[in-house]
mmCIF file of C-alpha atoms in Angstrom:
data_model
loop_
_atom_site.group_PDB
_atom_site.id
_atom_site.type_symbol
_atom_site.label_atom_id
_atom_site.label_comp_id
_atom_site.label_asym_id
_atom_site.label_seq_id
_atom_site.Cartn_x
_atom_site.Cartn_y
_atom_site.Cartn_z
ATOM 1 C CA GLN J 1 179.432 291.827 240.235
ATOM 2 C CA VAL J 2 179.882 289.813 237.064
ATOM 3 C CA GLN J 3 179.248 291.726 233.841
ATOM 4 C CA LEU J 4 179.061 290.372 230.300
ATOM 5 C CA GLN J 5 179.418 292.253 227.021
ATOM 6 C CA GLU J 6 178.828 290.853 223.550
ATOM 7 C CA SER J 7 180.767 292.125 220.555
ATOM 8 C CA GLY J 8 181.016 291.343 216.869
ATOM 9 C CA PRO J 9 179.677 292.300 213.464
ATOM 10 C CA GLY J 10 176.064 293.399 213.302
ATOM 11 C CA LEU J 11 175.682 292.338 209.683
ATOM 12 C CA VAL J 12 176.644 289.011 208.132
ATOM 13 C CA LYS J 13 176.064 287.844 204.570
ATOM 14 C CA PRO J 14 174.095 284.675 203.865
ATOM 15 C CA SER J 15 176.217 281.505 203.747
ATOM 16 C CA GLU J 16 179.016 283.204 205.713
ATOM 17 C CA THR J 17 180.058 282.694 209.349
ATOM 18 C CA LEU J 18 178.706 284.639 212.308
ATOM 19 C CA SER J 19 181.339 285.223 214.994
ATOM 20 C CA LEU J 20 180.641 286.784 218.375
ATOM 21 C CA THR J 21 182.692 287.284 221.515
ATOM 22 C CA CYS J 22 181.528 287.753 225.085
ATOM 23 C CA THR J 23 183.886 289.590 227.421
ATOM 24 C CA VAL J 24 183.410 288.848 231.111
ATOM 25 C CA SER J 25 184.420 291.231 233.889
ATOM 26 C CA GLY J 26 184.135 290.907 237.642
ATOM 27 C CA GLY J 27 184.892 287.192 237.667
ATOM 28 C CA SER J 28 186.935 284.464 236.042
ATOM 29 C CA ILE J 29 185.422 282.433 233.238
ATOM 30 C CA SER J 30 187.485 279.435 234.352
ATOM 31 C CA SER J 31 185.143 278.647 237.205
ATOM 32 C CA ASP J 32 181.680 278.672 235.651
ATOM 33 C CA TYR J 33 179.526 277.632 232.715
ATOM 34 C CA TRP J 34 178.832 280.150 229.940
ATOM 35 C CA SER J 35 176.059 280.073 227.395
ATOM 36 C CA TRP J 36 174.627 281.698 224.291
ATOM 37 C CA ILE J 37 170.901 282.306 223.835
ATOM 38 C CA ARG J 38 169.296 284.063 220.898
ATOM 39 C CA GLN J 39 166.038 285.876 220.213
ATOM 40 C CA PRO J 40 164.765 286.533 216.682
ATOM 41 C CA PRO J 41 163.173 289.983 216.380
ATOM 42 C CA GLY J 42 159.786 290.028 218.090
ATOM 43 C CA ARG J 43 159.995 286.371 219.047
ATOM 44 C CA GLY J 44 160.930 284.099 221.933
ATOM 45 C CA LEU J 45 164.183 282.733 223.286
ATOM 46 C CA GLU J 46 166.256 279.873 221.878
ATOM 47 C CA TRP J 47 169.060 278.206 223.810
ATOM 48 C CA ILE J 48 172.144 277.644 221.638
ATOM 49 C CA GLY J 49 174.527 275.902 224.025
ATOM 50 C CA TYR J 50 177.146 276.305 226.701
ATOM 51 C CA VAL J 51 180.897 276.022 227.220
ATOM 52 C CA TYR J 52 182.906 275.369 230.372
ATOM 53 C CA ASP J 53 186.116 273.977 231.771
ATOM 54 C CA SER J 54 188.302 275.722 229.183
ATOM 55 C CA GLY J 55 186.428 274.304 226.225
ATOM 56 C CA THR J 56 183.998 271.497 226.978
ATOM 57 C CA THR J 57 180.784 272.175 225.085
ATOM 58 C CA THR J 58 177.147 271.152 224.873
ATOM 59 C CA TYR J 59 175.030 272.382 221.981
ATOM 60 C CA ASN J 60 171.399 272.468 220.958
ATOM 61 C CA PRO J 61 171.092 269.476 218.596
ATOM 62 C CA SER J 62 169.131 271.620 216.150
ATOM 63 C CA LEU J 63 172.197 273.842 215.667
ATOM 64 C CA GLU J 64 175.019 271.472 216.519
ATOM 65 C CA SER J 65 176.236 270.956 212.957
ATOM 66 C CA ARG J 66 176.836 274.705 212.511
ATOM 67 C CA VAL J 67 177.821 275.931 215.982
ATOM 68 C CA THR J 68 181.182 276.124 217.736
ATOM 69 C CA MET J 69 181.829 277.651 221.146
ATOM 70 C CA SER J 70 185.211 278.257 222.723
ATOM 71 C CA MET J 71 186.866 279.972 225.670
ATOM 72 C CA ASP J 72 189.958 282.168 225.963
ATOM 73 C CA THR J 73 190.832 282.243 229.638
ATOM 74 C CA SER J 74 193.770 284.602 229.064
ATOM 75 C CA LYS J 75 191.337 287.267 227.832
ATOM 76 C CA ASN J 76 188.417 286.179 230.036
ATOM 77 C CA GLN J 77 186.308 285.791 226.917
ATOM 78 C CA PHE J 78 184.210 283.123 225.299
ATOM 79 C CA SER J 79 183.035 282.951 221.710
ATOM 80 C CA LEU J 80 180.339 281.710 219.367
ATOM 81 C CA ARG J 81 180.642 280.790 215.707
ATOM 82 C CA VAL J 82 177.692 279.865 213.512
ATOM 83 C CA THR J 83 178.527 278.752 209.987
ATOM 84 C CA SER J 84 176.432 278.866 206.805
ATOM 85 C CA VAL J 85 174.047 281.471 208.177
ATOM 86 C CA THR J 86 170.672 282.272 206.658
ATOM 87 C CA ALA J 87 168.033 284.880 207.386
ATOM 88 C CA ALA J 88 166.672 282.536 210.058
ATOM 89 C CA ASP J 89 169.809 283.234 212.099
ATOM 90 C CA THR J 90 168.934 286.928 212.357
ATOM 91 C CA ALA J 91 168.486 287.534 216.070
ATOM 92 C CA VAL J 92 169.658 289.296 219.182
ATOM 93 C CA TYR J 93 172.378 287.094 220.640
ATOM 94 C CA PHE J 94 172.835 287.066 224.414
ATOM 95 C CA CYS J 95 175.743 285.629 226.345
ATOM 96 C CA THR J 96 174.989 284.452 229.863
ATOM 97 C CA LYS J 97 176.595 282.942 232.938
ATOM 98 C CA ILE J 98 175.013 279.695 234.076
ATOM 99 C CA VAL J 99 174.782 278.400 237.624
ATOM 100 C CA ALA J 100 174.508 274.805 238.816
ATOM 101 C CA SER J 101 170.746 274.640 238.234
ATOM 102 C CA GLY J 102 171.212 275.548 234.570
ATOM 103 C CA SER J 103 169.804 278.998 235.215
ATOM 104 C CA SER J 104 171.262 282.079 233.527
ATOM 105 C CA ASP J 105 171.842 284.445 236.428
ATOM 106 C CA HIS J 106 173.797 287.090 234.518
ATOM 107 C CA TRP J 107 173.132 288.287 230.971
ATOM 108 C CA GLY J 108 174.866 290.539 228.521
ATOM 109 C CA GLN J 109 172.912 293.377 226.945
ATOM 110 C CA GLY J 110 172.595 291.440 223.700
ATOM 111 C CA ILE J 111 173.808 292.150 220.194
ATOM 112 C CA LEU J 112 171.631 292.230 217.089
ATOM 113 C CA VAL J 113 173.047 290.252 214.203
ATOM 114 C CA THR J 114 171.310 290.623 210.870
ATOM 115 C CA VAL J 115 171.900 288.163 208.054
ATOM 116 C CA SER J 116 171.442 289.973 204.767
ATOM 117 C CA ASP S 1 162.808 268.204 223.089
ATOM 118 C CA ILE S 2 160.725 269.165 226.106
ATOM 119 C CA VAL S 3 157.948 271.500 224.989
ATOM 120 C CA MET S 4 157.039 274.336 227.342
ATOM 121 C CA THR S 5 153.573 275.865 227.030
ATOM 122 C CA GLN S 6 152.594 279.068 228.797
ATOM 123 C CA SER S 7 149.199 280.617 229.408
ATOM 124 C CA PRO S 8 147.881 283.151 229.066
ATOM 125 C CA LEU S 9 149.988 284.760 226.344
ATOM 126 C CA SER S 10 148.702 288.206 227.274
ATOM 127 C CA LEU S 11 147.890 289.390 230.782
ATOM 128 C CA PRO S 12 146.539 292.876 231.482
ATOM 129 C CA VAL S 13 146.624 293.603 235.197
ATOM 130 C CA THR S 14 145.549 296.476 237.419
ATOM 131 C CA PRO S 15 148.323 297.703 239.737
ATOM 132 C CA GLY S 16 147.936 296.220 243.189
ATOM 133 C CA ASP S 17 146.072 293.166 241.884
ATOM 134 C CA PRO S 18 147.557 289.667 241.890
ATOM 135 C CA ALA S 19 148.656 287.923 238.718
ATOM 136 C CA SER S 20 149.311 284.323 237.819
ATOM 137 C CA ILE S 21 151.066 282.706 234.856
ATOM 138 C CA SER S 22 150.930 279.004 234.060
ATOM 139 C CA CYS S 23 153.661 276.911 232.466
ATOM 140 C CA ARG S 24 153.282 273.293 231.448
ATOM 141 C CA SER S 25 156.046 270.967 230.321
ATOM 142 C CA SER S 26 155.649 267.960 228.016
ATOM 143 C CA GLN S 27 157.688 265.853 230.458
ATOM 144 C CA SER S 28 158.204 265.920 234.191
ATOM 145 C CA LEU S 29 160.917 268.346 235.268
ATOM 146 C CA LEU S 30 161.649 266.447 238.472
ATOM 147 C CA HIS S 31 165.268 265.324 238.575
ATOM 148 C CA SER S 32 166.442 262.282 240.487
ATOM 149 C CA ASP S 33 168.151 264.703 242.890
ATOM 150 C CA GLY S 34 164.711 265.881 244.002
ATOM 151 C CA HIS S 35 164.879 269.295 242.383
ATOM 152 C CA ILE S 36 162.562 270.749 239.746
ATOM 153 C CA TYR S 37 164.659 272.235 236.918
ATOM 154 C CA LEU S 38 162.327 275.082 236.040
ATOM 155 C CA ASP S 39 163.249 278.770 235.810
ATOM 156 C CA TRP S 40 161.230 281.933 235.398
ATOM 157 C CA TYR S 41 162.634 284.998 233.610
ATOM 158 C CA LEU S 42 161.311 288.487 233.033
ATOM 159 C CA GLN S 43 162.293 290.493 229.985
ATOM 160 C CA LYS S 44 161.425 294.120 230.584
ATOM 161 C CA PRO S 45 160.905 296.302 227.512
ATOM 162 C CA GLY S 46 164.194 296.932 225.720
ATOM 163 C CA GLN S 47 166.202 294.876 228.215
ATOM 164 C CA SER S 48 167.821 291.477 228.491
ATOM 165 C CA PRO S 49 165.913 288.790 230.355
ATOM 166 C CA GLN S 50 166.565 288.606 234.077
ATOM 167 C CA LEU S 51 166.316 285.541 236.293
ATOM 168 C CA LEU S 52 163.389 285.681 238.720
ATOM 169 C CA LEU S 53 163.076 282.142 240.071
ATOM 170 C CA TYR S 54 165.188 279.012 239.751
ATOM 171 C CA LEU S 55 164.573 275.376 240.682
ATOM 172 C CA GLY S 56 160.876 276.126 240.496
ATOM 173 C CA SER S 57 160.477 278.291 243.566
ATOM 174 C CA ASN S 58 163.753 279.896 244.634
ATOM 175 C CA ARG S 59 163.940 283.657 244.188
ATOM 176 C CA ALA S 60 167.081 284.956 242.538
ATOM 177 C CA SER S 61 169.158 287.606 244.249
ATOM 178 C CA GLY S 62 167.333 290.917 244.572
ATOM 179 C CA VAL S 63 163.942 289.609 243.426
ATOM 180 C CA PRO S 64 161.069 291.007 245.550
ATOM 181 C CA ASP S 65 159.124 288.559 247.662
ATOM 182 C CA ARG S 66 155.906 289.410 245.832
ATOM 183 C CA PHE S 67 157.144 286.914 243.212
ATOM 184 C CA SER S 68 156.649 283.242 244.012
ATOM 185 C CA GLY S 69 156.798 279.972 242.140
ATOM 186 C CA SER S 70 155.076 276.671 242.702
ATOM 187 C CA GLY S 71 154.239 273.433 240.991
ATOM 188 C CA SER S 72 155.451 269.921 240.491
ATOM 189 C CA GLY S 73 155.953 267.416 237.728
ATOM 190 C CA THR S 74 154.656 269.145 234.633
ATOM 191 C CA ASP S 75 152.493 272.043 235.902
ATOM 192 C CA PHE S 76 154.011 275.235 237.273
ATOM 193 C CA THR S 77 152.806 278.667 238.285
ATOM 194 C CA LEU S 78 154.413 282.039 238.729
ATOM 195 C CA LYS S 79 152.446 284.315 241.042
ATOM 196 C CA ILE S 80 152.823 288.014 241.668
ATOM 197 C CA SER S 81 151.012 288.927 244.868
ATOM 198 C CA ARG S 82 150.539 292.617 244.017
ATOM 199 C CA VAL S 83 151.528 293.808 240.569
ATOM 200 C CA GLU S 84 153.549 297.000 240.313
ATOM 201 C CA ALA S 85 154.180 299.147 237.238
ATOM 202 C CA GLU S 86 157.797 297.940 237.078
ATOM 203 C CA ASP S 87 156.616 294.339 236.571
ATOM 204 C CA VAL S 88 155.568 294.923 232.958
ATOM 205 C CA GLY S 89 157.310 292.847 230.342
ATOM 206 C CA VAL S 90 157.390 289.328 228.961
ATOM 207 C CA TYR S 91 157.668 286.399 231.367
ATOM 208 C CA TYR S 92 159.292 283.167 230.194
ATOM 209 C CA CYS S 93 159.548 279.774 231.815
ATOM 210 C CA MET S 94 162.516 277.586 230.887
ATOM 211 C CA GLN S 95 163.356 273.973 231.614
ATOM 212 C CA ALA S 96 166.968 273.057 232.401
ATOM 213 C CA LEU S 97 166.413 269.345 233.015
ATOM 214 C CA GLN S 98 167.250 268.108 229.556
ATOM 215 C CA ILE S 99 169.365 269.260 226.632
ATOM 216 C CA PRO S 100 168.335 271.353 224.779
ATOM 217 C CA TYR S 101 167.076 273.788 227.377
ATOM 218 C CA THR S 102 163.742 275.097 226.099
ATOM 219 C CA PHE S 103 161.603 278.138 226.795
ATOM 220 C CA GLY S 104 157.897 278.806 226.823
ATOM 221 C CA GLN S 105 156.465 281.233 224.259
ATOM 222 C CA GLY S 106 156.312 284.052 226.747
ATOM 223 C CA THR S 107 153.488 285.843 228.573
ATOM 224 C CA LYS S 108 153.223 289.579 228.074
ATOM 225 C CA LEU S 109 152.105 291.363 231.216
ATOM 226 C CA ASP S 110 150.980 294.948 230.899
ATOM 227 C CA ILE S 111 149.144 297.424 233.036
ATOM 228 C CA LYS S 112 145.455 298.091 232.467
#
């Protein structure tokens, strides 16, 4: 059974860079697509983008200028960086595994990142 | 972006009764491959979302058969044949036809 676990700082200062890592167990990240989705407190879900094939990426155009995703197959991890953060980036960030239909069939528990 | 609109936003249900949630997309979600790129997720209180249905009507692994999905083009429905207490939470539809993937606002189901 694939399991995902987000990690990273829970507090980031405005204008700085948010960096998160998702560690995958129970499967190789080389063979699937991996995404980040976020949820501001008390609000709905926003798709950030996905990474696959050792580093090919597709991002939400609304975030594309500030977002970078990458993969480290040696550690079975993938990562998210968001630059120039503001309070609007405060959210629970989820990493997910995507299947061919675009569906997220496995989710991490989520990590709250506060920009303040 | 494709806009996803759910209704109702709040749905109180008596256990054992059926429930239905509507999701409308601003563009057709029918791909040239014949599939509808529409998912349904449930976020139980304090948990991550979980996939219920994919490609409009296919139940994800482990999802009870009381959950079903239907619809075509731009109008979709999630039906629960008999609501149980464990079904409480927020239901989201999501389109995966076009980048960026987009979600509905969510429908909060609770028990009367």
